[in-house]
Coordinates of C-alpha atoms and ligand atoms in Angstrom, one line a residue:
Chain A
M1 CA -13.7 18.9 -50.4
C2 CA -9.8 18.1 -50.6
E3 CA -8.2 19.9 -53.5
E4 CA -5.8 17.2 -53.9
C5 CA -7.6 13.9 -54.1
G6 CA -11.0 15.6 -54.5
E7 CA -12.5 12.4 -52.4
R8 CA -12.0 12.9 -48.8
P9 CA -13.4 16.4 -47.2
A10 CA -10.9 19.4 -47.0
T11 CA -10.0 19.3 -43.0
V12 CA -6.5 20.9 -43.2
Y13 CA -6.0 24.4 -44.2
V14 CA -2.8 25.2 -45.5
A15 CA -1.5 29.0 -46.1
K16 CA 1.7 29.5 -47.6
S17 CA 4.0 32.5 -48.4
V18 CA 6.5 32.0 -51.1
N19 CA 8.5 34.4 -52.5
G20 CA 6.3 36.8 -51.0
E21 CA 3.0 35.4 -52.7
R22 CA 0.5 34.1 -50.6
S23 CA -1.2 30.7 -51.6
E24 CA -4.1 28.4 -49.8
M25 CA -4.9 25.0 -50.3
H26 CA -8.0 23.0 -48.3
L27 CA -6.7 19.3 -47.9
C28 CA -8.1 16.3 -46.5
T29 CA -5.7 15.3 -43.6
R30 CA -4.0 12.2 -45.6
C31 CA -3.1 14.2 -48.7
A32 CA -1.7 17.1 -46.2
L33 CA 0.5 14.5 -44.8
E34 CA 1.7 13.0 -47.8
K35 CA 2.5 16.3 -49.4
G36 CA 4.4 17.1 -46.1
E37 CA 2.5 20.1 -45.8
I38 CA 1.6 19.7 -41.8
G39 CA 4.4 20.6 -40.4
P40 CA 2.8 23.5 -38.1
L41 CA -0.8 23.5 -39.1
M42 CA -4.0 25.6 -39.0
Q43 CA -7.0 23.6 -39.4
S44 CA -9.8 25.9 -40.6
P45 CA -12.7 26.3 -38.6
G46 CA -15.0 26.9 -41.2
W47 CA -14.3 23.8 -42.9
L48 CA -17.6 21.8 -42.2
L49 CA -19.6 24.9 -43.3
D50 CA -17.6 25.0 -46.6
Q51 CA -18.3 21.4 -47.0
F52 CA -22.2 21.6 -46.1
L53 CA -22.3 24.7 -49.2
S54 CA -20.3 22.8 -51.6
F55 CA -23.0 20.1 -51.2
L56 CA -25.5 22.1 -51.5
T57 CA -24.7 24.0 -54.5
G58 CA -23.1 21.1 -56.5
I59 CA -19.6 23.3 -56.7
T60 CA -16.6 22.4 -54.6
A61 CA -13.8 24.8 -53.8
P62 CA -12.1 25.4 -56.8
A63 CA -8.0 24.1 -56.8
L64 CA -5.2 26.7 -56.8
G65 CA -5.2 27.6 -60.8
E66 CA -8.5 26.3 -61.7
P67 CA -11.6 28.2 -62.8
A68 CA -14.3 27.5 -60.6
S69 CA -17.0 26.4 -63.5
A70 CA -14.6 23.2 -63.9
R71 CA -15.4 22.0 -60.9
R72 CA -19.2 22.2 -61.1
R73 CA -21.0 18.7 -60.2
P74 CA -24.5 18.8 -60.1
Q75 CA -25.5 17.1 -56.9
A76 CA -28.4 14.5 -57.5
G77 CA -30.9 14.3 -55.0
I78 CA -31.1 17.7 -54.2
A79 CA -34.6 19.1 -54.5
P80 CA -35.5 22.5 -56.0
A81 CA -36.3 25.3 -53.4
P82 CA -38.7 28.1 -53.3
A83 CA -36.7 31.5 -54.4
R84 CA -37.4 33.1 -50.7
C85 CA -38.6 32.4 -47.5
P86 CA -42.4 33.5 -47.5
H87 CA -42.0 34.3 -44.2
C88 CA -39.1 36.4 -43.5
G89 CA -38.3 37.1 -47.2
R90 CA -34.5 35.4 -46.8
E91 CA -33.5 34.5 -50.5
Y92 CA -32.4 31.2 -51.1
A93 CA -29.5 32.3 -53.2
E94 CA -28.2 34.2 -49.9
F95 CA -28.5 31.3 -48.0
A96 CA -26.6 29.0 -50.4
R97 CA -23.8 31.8 -50.4
T98 CA -23.6 32.5 -46.6
G99 CA -24.9 29.3 -45.0
L100 CA -26.9 31.7 -42.6
L101 CA -30.7 31.2 -42.7
G102 CA -33.2 34.4 -42.1
C103 CA -35.7 32.6 -39.4
A104 CA -36.9 29.4 -37.8
R105 CA -39.4 29.1 -40.7
C106 CA -36.8 29.1 -43.4
Y107 CA -36.2 25.7 -42.0
D108 CA -39.7 24.8 -43.2
A109 CA -39.5 26.6 -46.6
F110 CA -36.1 25.2 -47.8
R111 CA -36.5 21.7 -45.5
A112 CA -36.2 19.8 -49.2
P113 CA -32.7 20.8 -50.3
L114 CA -31.7 21.1 -46.4
A115 CA -32.6 17.6 -45.3
P116 CA -30.1 15.9 -47.3
A117 CA -27.4 18.3 -46.8
I118 CA -27.7 18.1 -43.3
R119 CA -27.8 14.6 -43.0
Q120 CA -24.6 14.7 -45.1
M121 CA -22.6 17.2 -43.0
H122 CA -23.9 16.0 -39.7
G123 CA -23.9 12.2 -40.7
A124 CA -27.5 12.2 -38.7
A125 CA -30.8 13.3 -39.6
A126 CA -32.5 13.4 -36.1
H127 CA -31.8 15.1 -33.1
L128 CA -30.8 13.5 -29.4
G129 CA -30.3 15.1 -26.5
A130 CA -32.0 18.5 -24.6
R131 CA -35.5 19.9 -25.8
P132 CA -37.8 22.6 -24.5
G133 CA -39.8 21.5 -21.3
R134 CA -37.6 18.9 -20.0
A135 CA -37.4 18.0 -16.7
P136 CA -36.3 21.0 -14.6
A137 CA -32.8 21.3 -13.4
R138 CA -31.8 20.0 -9.8
P139 CA -33.7 22.7 -7.0
G140 CA -31.2 25.2 -5.6
A141 CA -29.0 24.9 -8.1
E142 CA -27.3 28.2 -9.8
G143 CA -29.9 29.7 -11.7
A144 CA -32.4 27.0 -11.0
P145 CA -36.3 27.8 -11.0
S146 CA -36.2 27.8 -6.8
S147 CA -33.4 30.7 -6.9
R148 CA -35.8 32.6 -9.1
A149 CA -38.4 32.1 -7.1
A150 CA -36.4 33.0 -4.0
G151 CA -35.1 36.1 -6.0
R152 CA -31.6 36.0 -4.7
G153 CA -29.2 34.4 -2.6
P154 CA -27.2 31.2 -2.7
A155 CA -29.4 28.0 -2.2
P156 CA -28.7 26.3 0.9
G157 CA -26.7 23.4 0.7
E158 CA -24.8 24.3 -2.7
G159 CA -21.4 23.0 -2.2
G160 CA -18.6 24.3 -4.2
G161 CA -16.2 22.4 -6.4
G162 CA -17.3 20.8 -9.2
G163 CA -20.8 20.5 -7.8
P164 CA -23.8 18.9 -9.4
G165 CA -22.5 19.3 -13.1
R166 CA -20.9 16.1 -13.0
A167 CA -23.6 14.1 -12.6
A168 CA -25.2 13.2 -15.9
P169 CA -21.7 12.7 -17.9
E170 CA -20.1 10.9 -15.3
A171 CA -23.3 8.7 -14.6
E172 CA -22.7 7.9 -18.2
A173 CA -19.1 7.0 -18.0
S174 CA -20.1 4.5 -15.4
R175 CA -23.2 3.1 -16.9
P176 CA -22.9 -0.7 -17.7
A177 CA -21.7 0.2 -20.9
E178 CA -21.3 -2.8 -23.4
T179 CA -24.5 -3.9 -24.1
R180 CA -26.6 -0.9 -23.8
E181 CA -23.6 0.9 -25.7
A182 CA -24.0 -1.7 -28.3
R183 CA -27.9 -1.8 -28.4
L184 CA -27.9 2.2 -28.8
L185 CA -25.2 1.9 -31.5
R186 CA -27.4 -0.3 -33.5
L187 CA -30.6 1.5 -32.9
R188 CA -28.9 4.8 -34.6
E189 CA -27.7 2.7 -37.2
A190 CA -31.2 1.8 -37.9
L191 CA -32.0 5.0 -37.6
K192 CA -30.1 6.5 -39.7
E193 CA -30.9 3.9 -42.5
A194 CA -34.8 4.5 -41.8
V195 CA -34.2 7.8 -42.3
S196 CA -32.4 7.6 -45.7
A197 CA -34.8 5.6 -46.8
E198 CA -37.5 7.9 -45.8
R199 CA -39.2 5.3 -43.7
F200 CA -40.3 8.1 -40.9
E201 CA -42.7 6.4 -39.0
E202 CA -40.1 3.5 -38.6
A203 CA -37.4 6.5 -37.9
A204 CA -39.8 8.0 -35.2
R205 CA -40.3 4.9 -33.4
L206 CA -36.5 4.3 -33.1
R207 CA -35.6 7.6 -32.2
D208 CA -38.2 7.3 -29.2
E209 CA -36.8 4.0 -28.1
I210 CA -33.3 5.7 -28.1
R211 CA -34.3 8.4 -26.1
A212 CA -36.2 6.0 -23.8
L213 CA -32.9 4.1 -23.5
E214 CA -31.0 6.8 -22.7
A215 CA -33.3 8.4 -20.2
G216 CA -34.0 5.1 -18.6
G217 CA -30.4 4.4 -17.9
P218 CA -29.6 3.4 -14.2
S219 CA -28.1 6.1 -13.0
S220 CA -28.7 9.0 -15.4
G221 CA -32.0 10.4 -14.1
S222 CA -30.7 12.5 -11.6
G223 CA -28.5 15.1 -13.0
G224 CA -30.7 16.1 -16.4
A225 CA -27.9 17.6 -18.3
G226 CA -28.6 16.7 -22.0
R227 CA -30.5 13.4 -20.7
E228 CA -33.8 14.5 -19.9
A229 CA -37.4 13.0 -19.4
K230 CA -39.4 13.7 -22.5
G231 CA -41.5 16.6 -22.1
Chain B
M1 CA -19.5 51.2 -16.9
R2 CA -16.9 50.5 -14.2
H3 CA -17.9 47.1 -14.5
V4 CA -16.8 47.2 -18.1
D5 CA -13.7 48.5 -16.9
E6 CA -13.4 45.9 -14.2
A7 CA -13.3 43.0 -16.8
L8 CA -11.2 44.9 -19.5
D9 CA -8.7 45.7 -16.8
K10 CA -7.6 42.3 -15.5
A11 CA -5.9 40.0 -17.7
L12 CA -6.9 37.1 -15.7
S13 CA -10.3 36.0 -15.6
P14 CA -11.0 35.1 -11.8
W15 CA -12.2 31.6 -13.0
M16 CA -8.7 31.1 -14.2
K17 CA -7.0 31.3 -11.3
G18 CA -7.4 27.5 -10.4
G19 CA -5.3 25.1 -12.4
G20 CA -8.1 22.6 -12.7
P21 CA -7.7 18.7 -14.1
L22 CA -5.2 17.8 -16.3
G23 CA -4.3 21.6 -15.7
D24 CA -0.4 21.1 -17.1
V25 CA -1.9 20.5 -20.6
V26 CA -5.3 21.4 -20.9
L27 CA -5.7 25.4 -20.0
S28 CA -9.3 25.4 -20.2
S29 CA -12.7 24.3 -21.4
R30 CA -15.6 25.8 -22.9
V31 CA -19.0 24.9 -23.6
R32 CA -21.1 27.2 -26.1
L33 CA -24.6 26.4 -26.8
A34 CA -26.6 28.3 -29.2
R35 CA -30.5 29.4 -29.3
N36 CA -32.6 31.4 -31.3
L37 CA -35.9 32.8 -31.0
A38 CA -38.8 31.4 -32.8
D39 CA -40.5 34.4 -33.4
T40 CA -38.2 36.6 -34.8
P41 CA -35.7 36.9 -37.5
F42 CA -32.2 35.4 -36.9
P43 CA -29.4 38.1 -36.8
P44 CA -28.8 38.0 -40.5
Q45 CA -32.1 39.1 -41.6
M46 CA -33.1 41.5 -38.3
T47 CA -33.9 45.0 -39.0
P48 CA -31.6 47.3 -36.2
D49 CA -35.0 48.0 -34.6
L50 CA -35.9 44.3 -34.1
A51 CA -32.3 43.6 -33.4
E52 CA -32.5 46.1 -30.2
R53 CA -35.7 44.9 -28.9
T54 CA -34.4 41.3 -29.1
K55 CA -31.3 42.6 -27.0
E56 CA -33.6 44.0 -24.6
R57 CA -35.8 41.2 -24.4
V58 CA -32.9 38.4 -23.8
A59 CA -31.6 40.7 -21.2
R60 CA -34.5 41.2 -19.3
A61 CA -35.4 37.5 -19.3
F62 CA -31.9 37.0 -17.5
E63 CA -32.5 39.8 -15.0
G64 CA -33.5 37.5 -12.4
W65 CA -30.5 35.1 -12.5
R66 CA -28.2 35.1 -10.1
D67 CA -25.0 33.0 -9.3
R68 CA -24.3 31.1 -6.4
E69 CA -22.8 33.9 -4.4
G70 CA -26.5 35.6 -5.2
R71 CA -24.6 37.7 -7.7
P72 CA -26.5 39.1 -11.1
L73 CA -25.5 38.9 -14.7
R74 CA -24.0 42.4 -15.7
L75 CA -24.9 43.8 -19.2
I76 CA -22.2 44.8 -21.5
E77 CA -23.3 46.9 -24.7
I78 CA -21.0 46.6 -27.7
A79 CA -22.2 50.0 -28.9
R80 CA -20.9 51.4 -25.8
L81 CA -17.2 50.0 -25.9
S82 CA -14.2 51.7 -27.7
P83 CA -12.8 49.9 -30.4
L84 CA -9.8 49.3 -28.4
D85 CA -12.4 47.7 -25.7
R86 CA -13.9 45.5 -28.0
Q87 CA -10.6 44.2 -29.4
V88 CA -9.6 43.4 -25.4
M89 CA -13.0 42.0 -24.9
V90 CA -12.0 39.7 -27.6
E91 CA -8.3 38.7 -26.6
K92 CA -9.9 37.7 -23.2
H93 CA -12.0 35.3 -25.4
L94 CA -15.2 37.1 -23.4
T95 CA -16.6 37.4 -26.8
S96 CA -15.9 36.8 -30.9
P97 CA -14.6 38.9 -33.2
L98 CA -18.0 38.8 -35.4
H99 CA -19.8 40.1 -32.2
V100 CA -17.9 42.9 -31.5
R101 CA -18.8 44.1 -34.9
Q102 CA -22.7 44.1 -34.0
E103 CA -23.8 47.5 -33.2
A104 CA -27.1 45.7 -31.2
G105 CA -24.8 43.0 -29.6
A106 CA -24.6 42.6 -26.0
L107 CA -23.0 40.3 -23.5
L108 CA -24.5 39.3 -20.3
L109 CA -21.4 38.5 -18.1
S110 CA -21.1 36.9 -14.5
A111 CA -19.1 37.9 -11.7
D112 CA -16.4 35.3 -12.1
E113 CA -16.5 35.8 -16.0
A114 CA -16.9 31.9 -16.2
T115 CA -20.2 32.2 -17.4
S116 CA -21.6 34.5 -20.2
I117 CA -24.1 34.9 -22.8
M118 CA -23.8 36.9 -26.1
I119 CA -26.9 38.3 -27.2
N120 CA -27.4 39.0 -31.2
E121 CA -24.1 37.3 -32.5
E122 CA -24.6 34.5 -35.4
D123 CA -27.4 33.4 -33.3
H124 CA -29.7 35.6 -31.0
V125 CA -28.7 33.7 -27.8
R126 CA -25.3 32.1 -27.2
F127 CA -24.4 30.4 -23.6
Q128 CA -21.0 30.2 -22.9
C129 CA -19.3 28.6 -19.5
L130 CA -15.9 27.7 -18.9
A131 CA -13.6 26.1 -16.6
P132 CA -10.1 25.8 -15.7
G133 CA -8.4 22.3 -17.0
L134 CA -10.3 19.7 -18.8
D135 CA -13.8 20.0 -17.0
L136 CA -16.3 20.0 -19.9
A137 CA -19.1 18.5 -18.1
P138 CA -19.8 21.1 -15.4
A139 CA -19.6 23.8 -17.7
L140 CA -22.1 21.8 -19.7
E141 CA -24.6 21.4 -16.9
R142 CA -24.0 25.2 -16.3
A143 CA -24.9 26.0 -20.1
L144 CA -27.9 23.6 -19.9
R145 CA -29.3 25.8 -16.9
L146 CA -29.0 28.9 -18.7
D147 CA -30.9 27.8 -21.2
Q148 CA -33.8 26.2 -19.0
Y149 CA -33.9 29.4 -17.1
G150 CA -33.9 31.4 -20.5
E151 CA -36.7 29.2 -21.8
E152 CA -39.5 30.1 -19.2
C153 CA -39.9 33.6 -21.5
L154 CA -37.9 32.9 -24.4
P155 CA -39.4 30.8 -27.1
W156 CA -36.5 28.9 -28.6
A157 CA -36.6 27.6 -32.2
Y158 CA -36.9 24.0 -32.1
D159 CA -37.8 21.1 -34.6
E160 CA -39.1 17.9 -33.9
D161 CA -36.1 16.3 -36.2
W162 CA -33.5 19.2 -36.2
G163 CA -33.9 20.1 -32.2
Y164 CA -32.6 23.6 -31.7
L165 CA -32.5 25.8 -34.8
A166 CA -29.6 27.9 -35.6
T167 CA -29.1 30.4 -37.9
C168 CA -26.3 28.0 -39.7
P169 CA -27.0 24.5 -40.2
T170 CA -23.9 23.5 -39.1
N171 CA -24.9 24.2 -35.5
V172 CA -28.4 22.6 -35.4
G173 CA -29.5 20.1 -32.9
T174 CA -27.9 20.6 -29.8
G175 CA -26.2 23.4 -30.9
L176 CA -23.6 22.5 -28.8
R177 CA -19.7 23.4 -29.4
A178 CA -17.2 22.1 -26.6
S179 CA -14.1 23.2 -26.7
V180 CA -10.5 23.2 -24.9
M181 CA -7.2 24.8 -25.1
A182 CA -4.4 22.7 -24.9
H183 CA -0.7 23.4 -24.8
L184 CA 0.9 20.9 -26.8
P185 CA 4.8 22.0 -27.2
A186 CA 6.3 18.1 -27.0
I187 CA 3.7 17.2 -29.4
A188 CA 4.7 20.0 -31.4
L189 CA 8.4 20.0 -31.3
S190 CA 8.4 16.2 -31.9
N191 CA 6.3 16.8 -35.4
Q192 CA 3.5 14.3 -33.9
L193 CA 0.8 16.9 -34.6
Q194 CA 0.2 14.9 -38.1
G195 CA -0.9 11.8 -36.1
I196 CA -2.7 13.7 -33.3
L197 CA -4.7 15.6 -35.9
L198 CA -5.7 12.5 -37.6
A199 CA -6.8 10.8 -34.9
L200 CA -9.0 13.9 -33.8
S201 CA -10.4 14.3 -37.2
N202 CA -11.4 10.5 -37.3
A203 CA -12.9 11.1 -34.0
G204 CA -15.0 13.9 -35.5
L205 CA -13.0 17.0 -33.8
T206 CA -11.4 19.7 -35.2
A207 CA -8.2 21.4 -34.0
R208 CA -6.6 24.9 -35.0
G209 CA -3.7 26.9 -33.7
L210 CA -4.9 29.5 -31.3
Y211 CA -2.8 32.4 -32.4
G212 CA -0.6 33.1 -35.4
E213 CA -1.9 33.5 -38.9
G214 CA -1.9 31.1 -41.7
S215 CA 0.4 27.8 -40.8
E216 CA 2.3 29.6 -37.8
A217 CA 0.6 28.4 -34.4
H218 CA 2.4 30.4 -31.8
G219 CA 2.8 29.2 -28.7
H220 CA 1.8 25.8 -29.3
L221 CA -1.5 26.4 -28.3
F222 CA -4.3 24.5 -29.9
Q223 CA -8.0 25.1 -29.4
I224 CA -9.7 21.5 -30.2
S225 CA -13.7 21.3 -30.6
N226 CA -16.4 19.0 -31.8
A227 CA -17.4 19.4 -35.3
R228 CA -21.0 18.2 -35.9
T229 CA -23.9 19.3 -33.4
L230 CA -26.6 17.3 -34.5
G231 CA -27.4 13.3 -33.9
R232 CA -25.6 12.6 -30.7
S233 CA -26.8 14.1 -27.1
E234 CA -25.0 16.5 -25.1
G235 CA -23.7 14.4 -22.6
E236 CA -22.6 12.1 -25.1
I237 CA -20.4 14.9 -27.2
V238 CA -19.0 16.1 -24.3
Q239 CA -17.9 12.6 -23.2
Q240 CA -16.4 11.6 -26.4
M241 CA -14.6 14.7 -26.4
E242 CA -13.3 14.6 -22.9
S243 CA -11.9 10.9 -23.5
A244 CA -10.0 12.1 -26.9
V245 CA -8.4 15.1 -25.0
R246 CA -7.5 12.8 -22.2
Q247 CA -5.3 10.6 -24.8
V248 CA -3.8 13.8 -26.4
V249 CA -3.0 14.4 -22.7
E250 CA -1.5 11.2 -22.2
R251 CA 0.5 11.6 -25.7
E252 CA 1.9 15.3 -24.6
R253 CA 2.6 13.8 -21.2
S254 CA 4.9 11.0 -22.3
L255 CA 6.9 13.2 -24.9
R256 CA 7.4 15.3 -22.5
E257 CA 9.2 13.3 -20.2
L258 CA 10.8 11.5 -22.9
M259 CA 12.4 14.7 -24.0
A260 CA 13.3 15.4 -20.4
S261 CA 15.0 12.2 -20.6
Q262 CA 16.8 12.0 -23.7
M263 CA 17.7 15.8 -24.2
G264 CA 17.7 16.9 -20.7
D265 CA 20.8 19.2 -21.0
Q266 CA 19.4 20.3 -24.4
L267 CA 16.0 20.9 -23.2
A268 CA 17.3 22.8 -20.2
D269 CA 19.1 25.0 -22.0
R270 CA 16.5 26.0 -24.2
V271 CA 14.2 26.8 -21.1
W272 CA 16.7 28.8 -19.4
R273 CA 17.3 30.9 -22.2
A274 CA 13.6 31.4 -22.9
Y275 CA 14.0 32.6 -19.3
G276 CA 17.0 34.7 -19.7
I277 CA 15.1 36.7 -22.9
L278 CA 12.0 36.8 -21.1
A279 CA 13.6 38.3 -17.7
N280 CA 15.7 40.7 -19.6
A281 CA 14.3 41.7 -22.9
R282 CA 13.8 45.4 -23.9
S283 CA 11.5 44.9 -26.5
I284 CA 9.8 41.7 -27.6
S285 CA 7.4 41.0 -30.5
S286 CA 4.1 39.2 -29.6
A287 CA 5.3 36.2 -31.4
E288 CA 8.4 35.7 -29.9
A289 CA 7.0 36.5 -26.5
M290 CA 4.3 33.5 -27.1
E291 CA 7.2 31.0 -28.3
L292 CA 9.1 31.6 -25.2
L293 CA 6.6 31.9 -22.9
S294 CA 5.4 28.4 -24.1
L295 CA 8.9 27.0 -23.8
L296 CA 9.0 28.3 -20.3
R297 CA 6.0 27.0 -19.1
L298 CA 7.0 23.7 -20.8
G299 CA 10.1 23.8 -18.2
V300 CA 8.0 24.8 -15.0
D301 CA 6.0 21.9 -15.7
L302 CA 8.7 19.4 -15.9
H303 CA 10.3 21.4 -13.0
I304 CA 13.4 22.8 -14.7
V305 CA 12.7 26.0 -13.6
P306 CA 10.6 25.1 -10.0
Q307 CA 10.1 28.6 -8.9
V308 CA 7.9 30.1 -11.8
D309 CA 4.4 30.4 -10.8
P310 CA 2.6 28.4 -13.6
G311 CA -0.2 30.8 -13.4
I312 CA 1.6 33.6 -15.0
F313 CA 1.4 31.9 -18.1
N314 CA -2.2 32.0 -18.9
E315 CA -1.7 35.7 -17.4
L316 CA 0.9 36.8 -20.0
I317 CA -1.0 35.0 -22.9
V318 CA -3.6 37.8 -22.7
L319 CA -1.3 40.6 -21.0
T320 CA 1.0 40.8 -23.9
R321 CA -1.9 40.8 -26.8
P322 CA -1.8 43.9 -29.0
G323 CA -5.0 45.3 -28.0
F324 CA -4.7 44.8 -24.2
L325 CA -1.4 46.5 -24.4
Q326 CA -2.4 49.3 -26.1
R327 CA -5.1 50.0 -23.6
L328 CA -2.6 50.0 -20.8
L329 CA -1.0 52.3 -22.9
G330 CA -3.9 54.3 -23.0
G331 CA -4.8 54.1 -26.8
A332 CA -3.4 53.3 -30.1
Q333 CA 0.4 52.5 -30.1
S334 CA 2.7 51.9 -32.7
P335 CA 4.3 48.3 -33.0
E336 CA 7.5 49.4 -31.6
K337 CA 6.0 51.0 -28.4
R338 CA 3.9 47.7 -27.7
D339 CA 6.9 45.7 -28.3
T340 CA 8.7 47.8 -25.2
K341 CA 5.5 47.7 -22.9
R342 CA 5.1 44.0 -23.5
A343 CA 8.7 43.2 -22.6
S344 CA 8.6 45.5 -19.5
L345 CA 5.3 43.6 -18.4
I346 CA 6.9 40.2 -18.7
R347 CA 9.8 41.2 -16.8
A348 CA 7.8 42.7 -14.1
A349 CA 5.4 39.3 -14.1
L350 CA 8.6 37.0 -13.9
A351 CA 9.8 39.0 -11.2
R352 CA 6.8 38.8 -9.3
A353 CA 6.1 35.3 -9.8
T354 CA 9.7 34.1 -9.1
G355 CA 9.3 36.5 -6.2
Ligands
ZN401 ZN1 -7.3 14.5 -49.9
ZN402 ZN1 -37.6 32.8 -43.1

C-alpha cells in the first residue's frame, strides 16, 4: 500500500540518499508524481508480493518513522488457516512471512485464507489458458512429440524466421474483435461476480463458456498456444 | 565443461545478433513459464536430497529434446560453477541471482541460448524463451511447447481454479511472465517517464530500471513486464503487452525525432562527446559507460553517427559488467583495474564497429 495516501497500491519504489542517509519509500504512481519523486525511477518488482502479503496478514508496510504496529489493520474476511500443511509441513506463519508455499497441496491446506488474497491480487479467481493434456503442439515443430519420436533431426518443412509461433496471438489480433471481445468482457465480469458471491456452479459454467468462446474462435484452432481445446 | 565456457566467454548470445522487430527501441523479448511437480515439495521446502533427485528427473525429461537443427539442450550445474562464472551467468541474463545461489540448481541451455530451463529456482521448473526485438508471440509458443514436452513425463501441479501452481501465489494461473527490455533515452531525457509509467501501471504492467541501484537507471534501459498471471490466457497477456509496448515505442520514436529537429546541434554535440570519450578514455566506470553507450546508441539510431554498428551496444552492455570483465581478466580484480580494462574493451569494440 502507498505510504503517502494509504489508499492505492504502491507501485513505485523510491530510494534516496540524503546526506549519506539512505531512505526508502513505497508510493503509488499518483503520489510519486505529486511528490516529484519520479524523475529517474525504479519500480520494485516485488510490489505485487508485498501487496499480497499485507492483505494476507492485515499489516501494511510501515511508513517511514512509524512503528509497524500502528499500521495493523485486521482484514475482514480472512479465514483462519491450519498452523501447517499436513502434507509437507510448511508452517502457515512461514508462508505469511515469505509468500512462498511448500507444496502443491499447501494450496488446499491454506485455501480459505488464500482464496480472497489471490482474488484481490490478481483481480481474478479462475485460470484461463493452457492446461495439462491440451491438444498437442503442431507436429514437426521444435520439440514436438513427433520430433521426440523421431529421436533427432530437424523436422522436414520447418521454416526459419518467426515460424509457427505467430499463429495463436496473431489469430487473436485479427479475429472479428468487437462483438466477441465485448462478450468475453461481459462473461469475465459475470464470472468475477459469481466467484466473489461464491456462486461456484454458475462460475464454473461461465468459465466453460469463456473457454469455449476462446477455443472456438474463427481462426484460433491451429497454433494451440494458450488456446487449447479442453482436455 | 567446455560448453559452459562457450556460453560464458561470449558477451553476445547467438540469438541476439539480429535486431528484431522495433529493434531500435526494444532490445529483446522474454517469456517465462513457471511449473512445479505435483508430487514433490516446492524448492523452499525441499531437502537437499530431493533437490538433487528433482534436478536429475527434470534433466532426464528433456534429454531427448532437440532444436530445429537437431541440437540438444546442454546441462549446466550451478554447483560446478565458480562464483565468478555464476555472476557472469546472471549478467548475461541466462539465469537469476536467486538461482545461482541454489547448490542443486541447474540450467538446461539451447545452442543459440534463446531457450533455457531453470531447474530448482523459486519453482521446480522455469522455461525461459528469448527473442530479439519486440517478438513475444514466438517466444511464448516455444515456451508452451517445452511445457507440453515436459508434461509427458513430469506431473505438473495444476488446480482447476488456480491453474498451474507456483511456489509463490503471485505466479499462479498461467505462470507466465512476459517482459521486454527497452531503450528509452528520449522518454527519459525529456522527463516523460512518469506519464509512461502511469499508463503502463494502469495497463497492469510494471516497469523498472534494468541497471543501477535505487533511483538511478543507468543507460536508460527498462524492463517492462506483466504484473498478474491469473485470469487471462497466455495469448491475451502477450497480446495486451505487445500493444502497450508498441505505444511506448511510438512515443520514444516521436520524441527522438522531436529532439533531433528541435535541438539537433546540441544533441549531435552530446552524442559526439559520448563517442569521443568512449573511443579514447583510458578508464571508465560501469555507470559512466552505460550512460555514454546509451547516448551513442541514440545517435546511431538517429543517424548522427551512422558508421557505428548498432549491434555493439548490446554486446558492450554485457562485456562491461563487473563479473564479465573480471572473468576476462582471469579472476577477482580491483575496481581500478576493471575500469581500465572496460575502457580498453570499449575502445577496441568501437574501432572494430567503425572499421
Ligand atoms: Zn498514494
Ligand atoms: Zn504443503
